[in-house]
mmCIF file of N, CA and C in Angstrom:
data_model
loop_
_atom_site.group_PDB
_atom_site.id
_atom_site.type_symbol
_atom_site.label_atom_id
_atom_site.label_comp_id
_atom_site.label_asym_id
_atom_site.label_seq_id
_atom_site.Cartn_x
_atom_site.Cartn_y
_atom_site.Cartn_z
ATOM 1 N N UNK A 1 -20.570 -86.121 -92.039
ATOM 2 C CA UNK A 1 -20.323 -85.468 -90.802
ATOM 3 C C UNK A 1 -18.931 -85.797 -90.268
ATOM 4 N N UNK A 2 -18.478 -87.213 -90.377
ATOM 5 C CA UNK A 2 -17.159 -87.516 -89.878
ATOM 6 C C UNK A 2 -16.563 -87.931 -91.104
ATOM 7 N N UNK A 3 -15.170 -87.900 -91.672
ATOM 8 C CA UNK A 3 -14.206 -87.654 -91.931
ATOM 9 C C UNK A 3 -13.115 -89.012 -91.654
ATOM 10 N N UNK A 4 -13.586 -90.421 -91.956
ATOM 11 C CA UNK A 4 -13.538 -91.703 -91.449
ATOM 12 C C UNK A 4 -11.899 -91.598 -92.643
ATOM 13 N N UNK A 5 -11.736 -91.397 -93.650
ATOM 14 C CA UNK A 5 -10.092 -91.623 -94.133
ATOM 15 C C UNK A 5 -9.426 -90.630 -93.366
ATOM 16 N N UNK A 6 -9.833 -89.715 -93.048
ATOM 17 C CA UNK A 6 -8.211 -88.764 -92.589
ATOM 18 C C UNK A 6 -8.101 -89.434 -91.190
ATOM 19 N N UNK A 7 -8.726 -90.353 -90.460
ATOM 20 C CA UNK A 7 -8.080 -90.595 -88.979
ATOM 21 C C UNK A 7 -7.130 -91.008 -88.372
ATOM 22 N N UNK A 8 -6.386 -90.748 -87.408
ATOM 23 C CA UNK A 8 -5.543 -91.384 -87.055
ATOM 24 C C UNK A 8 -5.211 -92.235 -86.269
ATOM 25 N N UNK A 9 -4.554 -93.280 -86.519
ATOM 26 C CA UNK A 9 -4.575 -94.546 -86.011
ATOM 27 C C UNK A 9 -3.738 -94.709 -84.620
ATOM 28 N N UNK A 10 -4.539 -95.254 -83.481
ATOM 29 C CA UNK A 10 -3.968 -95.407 -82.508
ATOM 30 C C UNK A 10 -3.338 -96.709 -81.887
ATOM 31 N N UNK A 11 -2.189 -96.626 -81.150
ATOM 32 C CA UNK A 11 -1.943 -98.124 -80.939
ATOM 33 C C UNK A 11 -3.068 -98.261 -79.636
ATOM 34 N N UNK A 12 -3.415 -99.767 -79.596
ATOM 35 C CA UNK A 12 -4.364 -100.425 -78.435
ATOM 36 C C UNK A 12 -3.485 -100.586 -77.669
ATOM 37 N N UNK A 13 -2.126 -100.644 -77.538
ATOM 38 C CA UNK A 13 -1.303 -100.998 -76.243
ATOM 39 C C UNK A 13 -0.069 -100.448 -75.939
ATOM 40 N N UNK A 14 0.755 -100.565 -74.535
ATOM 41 C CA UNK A 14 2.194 -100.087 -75.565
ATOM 42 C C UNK A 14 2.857 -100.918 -76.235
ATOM 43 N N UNK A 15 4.053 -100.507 -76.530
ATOM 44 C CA UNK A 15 5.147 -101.074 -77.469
ATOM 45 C C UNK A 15 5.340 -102.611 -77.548
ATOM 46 N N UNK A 16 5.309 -103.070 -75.918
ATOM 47 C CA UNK A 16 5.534 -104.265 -75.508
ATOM 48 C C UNK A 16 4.486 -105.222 -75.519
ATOM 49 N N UNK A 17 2.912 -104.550 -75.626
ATOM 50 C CA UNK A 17 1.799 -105.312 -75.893
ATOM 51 C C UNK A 17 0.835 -105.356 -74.809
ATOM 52 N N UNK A 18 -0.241 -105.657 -74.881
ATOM 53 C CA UNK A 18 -0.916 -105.849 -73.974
ATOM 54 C C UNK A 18 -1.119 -106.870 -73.133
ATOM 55 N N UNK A 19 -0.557 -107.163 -71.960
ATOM 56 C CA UNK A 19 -0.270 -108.344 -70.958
ATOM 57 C C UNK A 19 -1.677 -109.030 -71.038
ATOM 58 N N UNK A 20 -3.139 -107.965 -71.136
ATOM 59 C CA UNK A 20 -4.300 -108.928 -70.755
ATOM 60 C C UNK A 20 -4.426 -109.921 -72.401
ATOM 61 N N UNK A 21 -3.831 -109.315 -73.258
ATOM 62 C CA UNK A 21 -4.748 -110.091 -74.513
ATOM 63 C C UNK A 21 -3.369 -110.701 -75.407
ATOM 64 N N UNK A 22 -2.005 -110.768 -74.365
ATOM 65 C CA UNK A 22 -1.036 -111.408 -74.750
ATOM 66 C C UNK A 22 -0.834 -112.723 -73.876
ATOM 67 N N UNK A 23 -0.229 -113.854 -73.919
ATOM 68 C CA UNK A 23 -0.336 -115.153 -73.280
ATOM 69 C C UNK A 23 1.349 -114.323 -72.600
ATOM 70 N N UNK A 24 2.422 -114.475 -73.249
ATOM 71 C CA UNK A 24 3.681 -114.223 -72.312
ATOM 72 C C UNK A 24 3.085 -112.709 -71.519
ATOM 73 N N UNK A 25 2.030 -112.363 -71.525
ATOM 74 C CA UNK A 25 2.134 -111.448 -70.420
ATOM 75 C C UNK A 25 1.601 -111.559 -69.193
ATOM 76 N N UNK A 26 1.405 -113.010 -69.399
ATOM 77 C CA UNK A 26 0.734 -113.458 -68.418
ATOM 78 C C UNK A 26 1.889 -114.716 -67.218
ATOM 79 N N UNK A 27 3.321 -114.368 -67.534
ATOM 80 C CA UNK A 27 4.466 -115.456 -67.156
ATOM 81 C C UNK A 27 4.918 -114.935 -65.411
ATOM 82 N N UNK A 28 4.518 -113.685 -65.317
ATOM 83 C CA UNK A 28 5.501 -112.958 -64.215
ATOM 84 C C UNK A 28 4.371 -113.270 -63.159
ATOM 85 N N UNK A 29 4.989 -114.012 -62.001
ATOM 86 C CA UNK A 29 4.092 -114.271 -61.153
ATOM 87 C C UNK A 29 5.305 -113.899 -59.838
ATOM 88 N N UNK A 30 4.437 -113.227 -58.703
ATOM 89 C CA UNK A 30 5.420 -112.704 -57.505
ATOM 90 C C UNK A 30 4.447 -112.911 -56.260
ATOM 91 N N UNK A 31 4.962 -112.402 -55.018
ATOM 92 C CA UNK A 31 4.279 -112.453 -53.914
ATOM 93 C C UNK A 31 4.080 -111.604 -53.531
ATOM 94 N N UNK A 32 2.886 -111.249 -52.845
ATOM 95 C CA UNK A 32 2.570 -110.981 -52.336
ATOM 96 C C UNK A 32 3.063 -109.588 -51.957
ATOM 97 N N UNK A 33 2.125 -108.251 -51.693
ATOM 98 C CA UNK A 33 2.643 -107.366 -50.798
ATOM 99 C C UNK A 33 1.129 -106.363 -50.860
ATOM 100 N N UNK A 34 1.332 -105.875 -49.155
ATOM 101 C CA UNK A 34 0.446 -104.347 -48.673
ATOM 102 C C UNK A 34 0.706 -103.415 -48.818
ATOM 103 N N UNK A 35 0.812 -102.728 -49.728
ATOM 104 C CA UNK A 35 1.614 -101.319 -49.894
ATOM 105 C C UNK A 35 1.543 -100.102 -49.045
ATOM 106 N N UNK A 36 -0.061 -100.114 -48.471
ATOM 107 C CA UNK A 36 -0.229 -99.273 -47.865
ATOM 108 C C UNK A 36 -1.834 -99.747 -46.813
ATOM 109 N N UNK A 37 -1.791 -99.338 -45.300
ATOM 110 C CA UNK A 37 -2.607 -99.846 -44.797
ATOM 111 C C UNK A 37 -3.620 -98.700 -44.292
ATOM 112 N N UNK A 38 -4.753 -98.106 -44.618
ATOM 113 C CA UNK A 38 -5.090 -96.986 -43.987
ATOM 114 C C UNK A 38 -5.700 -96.965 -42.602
ATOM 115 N N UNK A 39 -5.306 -96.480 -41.528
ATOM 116 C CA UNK A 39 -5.714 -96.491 -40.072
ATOM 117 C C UNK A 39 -7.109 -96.186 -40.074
ATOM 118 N N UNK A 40 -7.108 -94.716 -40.459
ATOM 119 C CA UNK A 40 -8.552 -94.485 -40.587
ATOM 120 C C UNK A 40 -9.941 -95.469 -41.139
ATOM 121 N N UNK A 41 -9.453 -96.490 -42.283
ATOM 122 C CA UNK A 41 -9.557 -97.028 -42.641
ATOM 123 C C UNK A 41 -9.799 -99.012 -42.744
ATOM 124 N N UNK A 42 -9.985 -99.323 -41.675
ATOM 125 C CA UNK A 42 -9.099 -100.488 -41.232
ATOM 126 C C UNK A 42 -9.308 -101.212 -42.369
ATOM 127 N N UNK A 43 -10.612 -101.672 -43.125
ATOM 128 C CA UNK A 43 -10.909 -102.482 -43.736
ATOM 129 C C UNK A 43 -10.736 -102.341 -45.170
ATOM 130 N N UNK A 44 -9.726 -101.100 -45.606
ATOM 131 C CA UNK A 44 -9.220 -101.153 -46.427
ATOM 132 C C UNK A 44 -7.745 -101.186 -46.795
ATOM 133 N N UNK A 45 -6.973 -101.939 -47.760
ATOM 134 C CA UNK A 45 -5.761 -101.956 -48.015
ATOM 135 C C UNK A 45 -5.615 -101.548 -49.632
ATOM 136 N N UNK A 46 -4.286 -101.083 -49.597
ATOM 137 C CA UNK A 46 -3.719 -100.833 -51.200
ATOM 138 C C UNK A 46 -2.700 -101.759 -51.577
ATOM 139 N N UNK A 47 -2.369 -102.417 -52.435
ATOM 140 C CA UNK A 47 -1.194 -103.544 -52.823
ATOM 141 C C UNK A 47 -0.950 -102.888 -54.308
ATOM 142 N N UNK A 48 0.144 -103.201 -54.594
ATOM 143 C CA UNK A 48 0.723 -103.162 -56.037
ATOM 144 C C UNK A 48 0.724 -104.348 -56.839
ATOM 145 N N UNK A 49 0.347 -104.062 -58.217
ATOM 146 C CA UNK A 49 0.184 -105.365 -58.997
ATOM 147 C C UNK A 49 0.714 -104.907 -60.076
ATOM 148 N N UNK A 50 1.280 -105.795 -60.915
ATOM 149 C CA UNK A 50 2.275 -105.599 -61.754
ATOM 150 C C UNK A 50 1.792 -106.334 -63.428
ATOM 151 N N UNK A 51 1.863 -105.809 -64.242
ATOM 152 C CA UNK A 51 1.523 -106.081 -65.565
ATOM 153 C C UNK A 51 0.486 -105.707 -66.034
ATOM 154 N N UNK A 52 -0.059 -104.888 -65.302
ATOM 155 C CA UNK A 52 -1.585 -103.875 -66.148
ATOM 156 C C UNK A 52 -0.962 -102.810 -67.237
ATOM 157 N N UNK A 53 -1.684 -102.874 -68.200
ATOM 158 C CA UNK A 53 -1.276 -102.241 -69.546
ATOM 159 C C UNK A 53 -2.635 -101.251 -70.175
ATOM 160 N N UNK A 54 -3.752 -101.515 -69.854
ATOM 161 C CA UNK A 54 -5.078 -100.883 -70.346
ATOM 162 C C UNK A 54 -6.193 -100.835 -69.253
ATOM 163 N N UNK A 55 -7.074 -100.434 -69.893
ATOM 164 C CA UNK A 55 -8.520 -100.232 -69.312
ATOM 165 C C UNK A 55 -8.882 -101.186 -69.253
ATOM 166 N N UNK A 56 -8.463 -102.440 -70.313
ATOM 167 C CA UNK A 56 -9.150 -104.041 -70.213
ATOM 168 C C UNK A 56 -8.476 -104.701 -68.505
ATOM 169 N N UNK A 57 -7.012 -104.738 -68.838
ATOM 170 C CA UNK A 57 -6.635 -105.087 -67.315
ATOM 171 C C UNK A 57 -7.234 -104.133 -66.129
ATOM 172 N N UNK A 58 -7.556 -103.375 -66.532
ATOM 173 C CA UNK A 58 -7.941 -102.767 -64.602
ATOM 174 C C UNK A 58 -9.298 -103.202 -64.707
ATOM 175 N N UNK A 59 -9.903 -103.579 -65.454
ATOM 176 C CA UNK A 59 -11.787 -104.385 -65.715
ATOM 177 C C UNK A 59 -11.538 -105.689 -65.270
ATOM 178 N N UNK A 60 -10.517 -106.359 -65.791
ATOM 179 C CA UNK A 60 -9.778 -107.850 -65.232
ATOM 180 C C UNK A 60 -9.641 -108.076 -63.905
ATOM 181 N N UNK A 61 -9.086 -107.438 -63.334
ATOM 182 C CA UNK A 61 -8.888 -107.322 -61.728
ATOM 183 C C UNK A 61 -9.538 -106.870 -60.986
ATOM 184 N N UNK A 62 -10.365 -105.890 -61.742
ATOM 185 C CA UNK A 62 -11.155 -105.148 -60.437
ATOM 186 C C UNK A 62 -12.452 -106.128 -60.441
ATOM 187 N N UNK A 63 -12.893 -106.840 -61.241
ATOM 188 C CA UNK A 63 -13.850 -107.829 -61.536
ATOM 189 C C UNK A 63 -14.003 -109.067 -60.833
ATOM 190 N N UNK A 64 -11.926 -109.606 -60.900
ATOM 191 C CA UNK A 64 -12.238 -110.793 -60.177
ATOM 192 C C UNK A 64 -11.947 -110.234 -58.897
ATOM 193 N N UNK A 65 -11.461 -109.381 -58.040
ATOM 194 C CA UNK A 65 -11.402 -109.002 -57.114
ATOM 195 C C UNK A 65 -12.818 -108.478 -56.177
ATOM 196 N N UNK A 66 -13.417 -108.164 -56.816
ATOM 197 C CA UNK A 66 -15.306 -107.707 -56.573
ATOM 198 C C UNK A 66 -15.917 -108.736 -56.439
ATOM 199 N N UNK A 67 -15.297 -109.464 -57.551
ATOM 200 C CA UNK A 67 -16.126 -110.954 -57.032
ATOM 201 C C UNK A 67 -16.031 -111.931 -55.484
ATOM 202 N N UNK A 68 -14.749 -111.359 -54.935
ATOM 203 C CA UNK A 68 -14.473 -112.148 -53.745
ATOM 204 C C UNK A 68 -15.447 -111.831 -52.831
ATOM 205 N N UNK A 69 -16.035 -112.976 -51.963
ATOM 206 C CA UNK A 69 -16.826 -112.502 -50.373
ATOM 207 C C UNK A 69 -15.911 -111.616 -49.332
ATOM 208 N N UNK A 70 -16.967 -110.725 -49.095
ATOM 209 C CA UNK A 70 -15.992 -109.900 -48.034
ATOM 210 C C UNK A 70 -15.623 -108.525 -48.722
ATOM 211 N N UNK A 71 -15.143 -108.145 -49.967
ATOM 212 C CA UNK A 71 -14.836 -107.018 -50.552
ATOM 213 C C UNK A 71 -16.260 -106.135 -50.803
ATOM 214 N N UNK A 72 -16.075 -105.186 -50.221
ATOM 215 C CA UNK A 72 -16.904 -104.385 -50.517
ATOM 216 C C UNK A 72 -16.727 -103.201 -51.464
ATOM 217 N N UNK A 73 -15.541 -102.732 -52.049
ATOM 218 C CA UNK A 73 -15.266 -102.309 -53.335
ATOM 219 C C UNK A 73 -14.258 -102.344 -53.341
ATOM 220 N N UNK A 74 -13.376 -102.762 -54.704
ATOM 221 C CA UNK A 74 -11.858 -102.395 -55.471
ATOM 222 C C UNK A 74 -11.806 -101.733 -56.461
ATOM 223 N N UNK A 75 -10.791 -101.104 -56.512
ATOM 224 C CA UNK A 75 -10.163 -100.275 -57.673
ATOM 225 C C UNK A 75 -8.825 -100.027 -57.763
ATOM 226 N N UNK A 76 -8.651 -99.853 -59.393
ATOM 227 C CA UNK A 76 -7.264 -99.643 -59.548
ATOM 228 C C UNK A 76 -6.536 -98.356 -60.253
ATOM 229 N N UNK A 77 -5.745 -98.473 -59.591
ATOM 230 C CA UNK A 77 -5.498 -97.077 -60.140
ATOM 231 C C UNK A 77 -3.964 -97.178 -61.494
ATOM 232 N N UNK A 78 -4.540 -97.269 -62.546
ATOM 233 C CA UNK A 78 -3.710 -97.609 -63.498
ATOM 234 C C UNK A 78 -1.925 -96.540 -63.698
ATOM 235 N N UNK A 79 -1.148 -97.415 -64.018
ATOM 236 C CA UNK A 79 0.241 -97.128 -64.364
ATOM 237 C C UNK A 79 0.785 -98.006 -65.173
ATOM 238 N N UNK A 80 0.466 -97.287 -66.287
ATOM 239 C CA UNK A 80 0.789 -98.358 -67.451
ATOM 240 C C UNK A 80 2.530 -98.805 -67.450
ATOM 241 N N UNK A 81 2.585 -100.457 -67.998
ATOM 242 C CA UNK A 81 3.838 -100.682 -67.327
ATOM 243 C C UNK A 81 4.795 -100.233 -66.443
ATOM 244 N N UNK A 82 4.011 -100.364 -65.335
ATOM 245 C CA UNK A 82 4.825 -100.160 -64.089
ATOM 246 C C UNK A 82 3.919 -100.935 -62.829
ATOM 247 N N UNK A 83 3.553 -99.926 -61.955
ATOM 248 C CA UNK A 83 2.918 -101.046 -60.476
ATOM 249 C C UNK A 83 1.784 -99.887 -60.602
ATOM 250 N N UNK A 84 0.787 -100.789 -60.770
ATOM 251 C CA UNK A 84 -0.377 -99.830 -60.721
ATOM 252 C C UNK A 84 -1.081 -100.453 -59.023
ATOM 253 N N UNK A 85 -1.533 -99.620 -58.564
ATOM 254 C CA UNK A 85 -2.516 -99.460 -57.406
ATOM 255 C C UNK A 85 -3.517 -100.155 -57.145
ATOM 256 N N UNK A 86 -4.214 -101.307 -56.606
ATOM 257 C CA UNK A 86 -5.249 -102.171 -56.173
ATOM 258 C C UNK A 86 -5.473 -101.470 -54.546
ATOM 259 N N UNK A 87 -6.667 -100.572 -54.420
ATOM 260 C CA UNK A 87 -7.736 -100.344 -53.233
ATOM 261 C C UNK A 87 -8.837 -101.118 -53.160
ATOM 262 N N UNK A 88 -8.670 -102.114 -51.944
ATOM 263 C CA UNK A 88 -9.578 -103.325 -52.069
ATOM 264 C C UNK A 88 -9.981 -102.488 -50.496
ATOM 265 N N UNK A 89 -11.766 -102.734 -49.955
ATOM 266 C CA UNK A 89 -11.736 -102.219 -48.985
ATOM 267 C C UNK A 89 -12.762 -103.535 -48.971
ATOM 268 N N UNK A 90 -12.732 -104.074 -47.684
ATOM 269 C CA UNK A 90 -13.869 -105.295 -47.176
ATOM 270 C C UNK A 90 -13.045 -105.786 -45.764
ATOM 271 N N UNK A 91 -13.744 -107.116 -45.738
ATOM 272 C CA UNK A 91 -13.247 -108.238 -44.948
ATOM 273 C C UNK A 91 -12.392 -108.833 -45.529
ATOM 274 N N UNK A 92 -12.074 -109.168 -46.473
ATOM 275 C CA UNK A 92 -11.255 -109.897 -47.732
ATOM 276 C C UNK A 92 -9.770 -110.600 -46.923
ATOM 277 N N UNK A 93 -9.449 -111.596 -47.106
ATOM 278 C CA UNK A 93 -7.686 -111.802 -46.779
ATOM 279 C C UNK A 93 -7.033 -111.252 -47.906
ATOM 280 N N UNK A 94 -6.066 -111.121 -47.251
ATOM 281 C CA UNK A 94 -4.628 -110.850 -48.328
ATOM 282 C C UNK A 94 -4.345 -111.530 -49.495
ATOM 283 N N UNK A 95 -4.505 -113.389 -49.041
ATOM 284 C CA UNK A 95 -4.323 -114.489 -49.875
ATOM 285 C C UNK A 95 -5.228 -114.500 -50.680
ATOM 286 N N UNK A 96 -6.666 -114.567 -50.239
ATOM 287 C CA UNK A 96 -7.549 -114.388 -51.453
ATOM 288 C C UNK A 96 -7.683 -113.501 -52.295
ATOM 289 N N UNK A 97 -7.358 -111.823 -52.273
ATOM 290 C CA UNK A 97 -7.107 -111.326 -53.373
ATOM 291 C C UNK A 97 -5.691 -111.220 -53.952
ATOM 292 N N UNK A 98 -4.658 -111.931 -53.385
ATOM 293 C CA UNK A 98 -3.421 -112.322 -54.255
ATOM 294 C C UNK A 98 -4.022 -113.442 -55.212
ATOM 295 N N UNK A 99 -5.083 -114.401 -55.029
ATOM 296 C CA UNK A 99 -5.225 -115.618 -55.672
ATOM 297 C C UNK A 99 -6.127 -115.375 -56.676
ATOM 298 N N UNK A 100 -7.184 -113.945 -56.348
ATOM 299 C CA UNK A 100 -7.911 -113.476 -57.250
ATOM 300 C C UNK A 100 -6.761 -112.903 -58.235
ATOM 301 N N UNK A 101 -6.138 -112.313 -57.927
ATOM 302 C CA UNK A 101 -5.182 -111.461 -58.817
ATOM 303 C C UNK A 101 -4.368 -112.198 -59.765
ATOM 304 N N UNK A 102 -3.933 -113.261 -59.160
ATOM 305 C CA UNK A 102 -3.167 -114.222 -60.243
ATOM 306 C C UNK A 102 -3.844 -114.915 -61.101
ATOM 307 N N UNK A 103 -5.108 -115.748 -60.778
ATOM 308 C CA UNK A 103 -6.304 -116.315 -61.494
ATOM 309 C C UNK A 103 -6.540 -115.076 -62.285
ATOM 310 N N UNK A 104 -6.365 -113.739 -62.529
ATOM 311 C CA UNK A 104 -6.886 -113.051 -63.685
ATOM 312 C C UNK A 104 -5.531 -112.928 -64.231
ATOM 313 N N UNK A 105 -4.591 -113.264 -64.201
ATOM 314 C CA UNK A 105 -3.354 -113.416 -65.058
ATOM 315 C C UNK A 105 -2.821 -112.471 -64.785
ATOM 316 N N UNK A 106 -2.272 -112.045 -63.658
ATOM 317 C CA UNK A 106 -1.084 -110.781 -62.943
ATOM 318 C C UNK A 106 -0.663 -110.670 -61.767
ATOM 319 N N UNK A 107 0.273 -110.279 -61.318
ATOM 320 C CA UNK A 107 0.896 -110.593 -60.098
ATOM 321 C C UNK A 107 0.533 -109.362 -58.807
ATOM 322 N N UNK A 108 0.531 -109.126 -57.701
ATOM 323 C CA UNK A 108 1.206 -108.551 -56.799
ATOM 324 C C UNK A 108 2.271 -108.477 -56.881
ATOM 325 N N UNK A 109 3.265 -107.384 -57.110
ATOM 326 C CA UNK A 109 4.282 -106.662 -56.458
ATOM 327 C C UNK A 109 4.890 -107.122 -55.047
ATOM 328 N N UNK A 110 6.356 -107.746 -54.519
ATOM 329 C CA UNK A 110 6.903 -107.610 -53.726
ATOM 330 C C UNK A 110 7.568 -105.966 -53.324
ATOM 331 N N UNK A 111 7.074 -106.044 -52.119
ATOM 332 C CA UNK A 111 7.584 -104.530 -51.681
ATOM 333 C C UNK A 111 9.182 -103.987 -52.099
#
């Protein structure tokens, strides 16, 4: 039914590798930032985080970030090497999901 020699082979990451399942992609550490605060919204914020590369990193973060007291859901909105999107909506501080974020091996974005 499938056709397992003709397939074609995909890379798992880009060029530069995958930050979650590489150790130097885990070196860039920054501070802190709110990217965006929604009014309507109070109890939710958006921040930028920097070194997500796959579907494994946005499972990484959104995991330890869910895990914090106070968050009532996160998500990320992926941009592979570049600043992908963290929507954390709860009670949560700032500091604790910067500390969640670094404990999973990636930074927040300075504005």
């Amino acid at each position: 039914m499938f056709d397992s020699e003709n397939r074609t082979a995909l890379p798992l990451a880009s060029s530069a590798g995958c930050s979650c399942c590489s150790p130097a992609g885990h070196a860039q550490k920054a501070p802190a930032a709110v990217v965006h605060s929604d009014a309507a919204a109070p109890s939710q914020r958006t921040f930028s985080v920097e070194g997500l590369t796959c579907g494994h990193c946005v499972r990484t973060v959104e995991k330890a970030v869910s895990a914090l007291d106070g968050v009532e859901s996160a998500s990320v909105d992926l941009v592979a090497g570049g600043r992908s999107g963290l929507t954390v909506a709860g009670s949560v501080s700032d500091a604790a999901v910067r500390q969640a974020v670094t404990s999973a091996g990636y930074s927040l974005a300075a504005n």
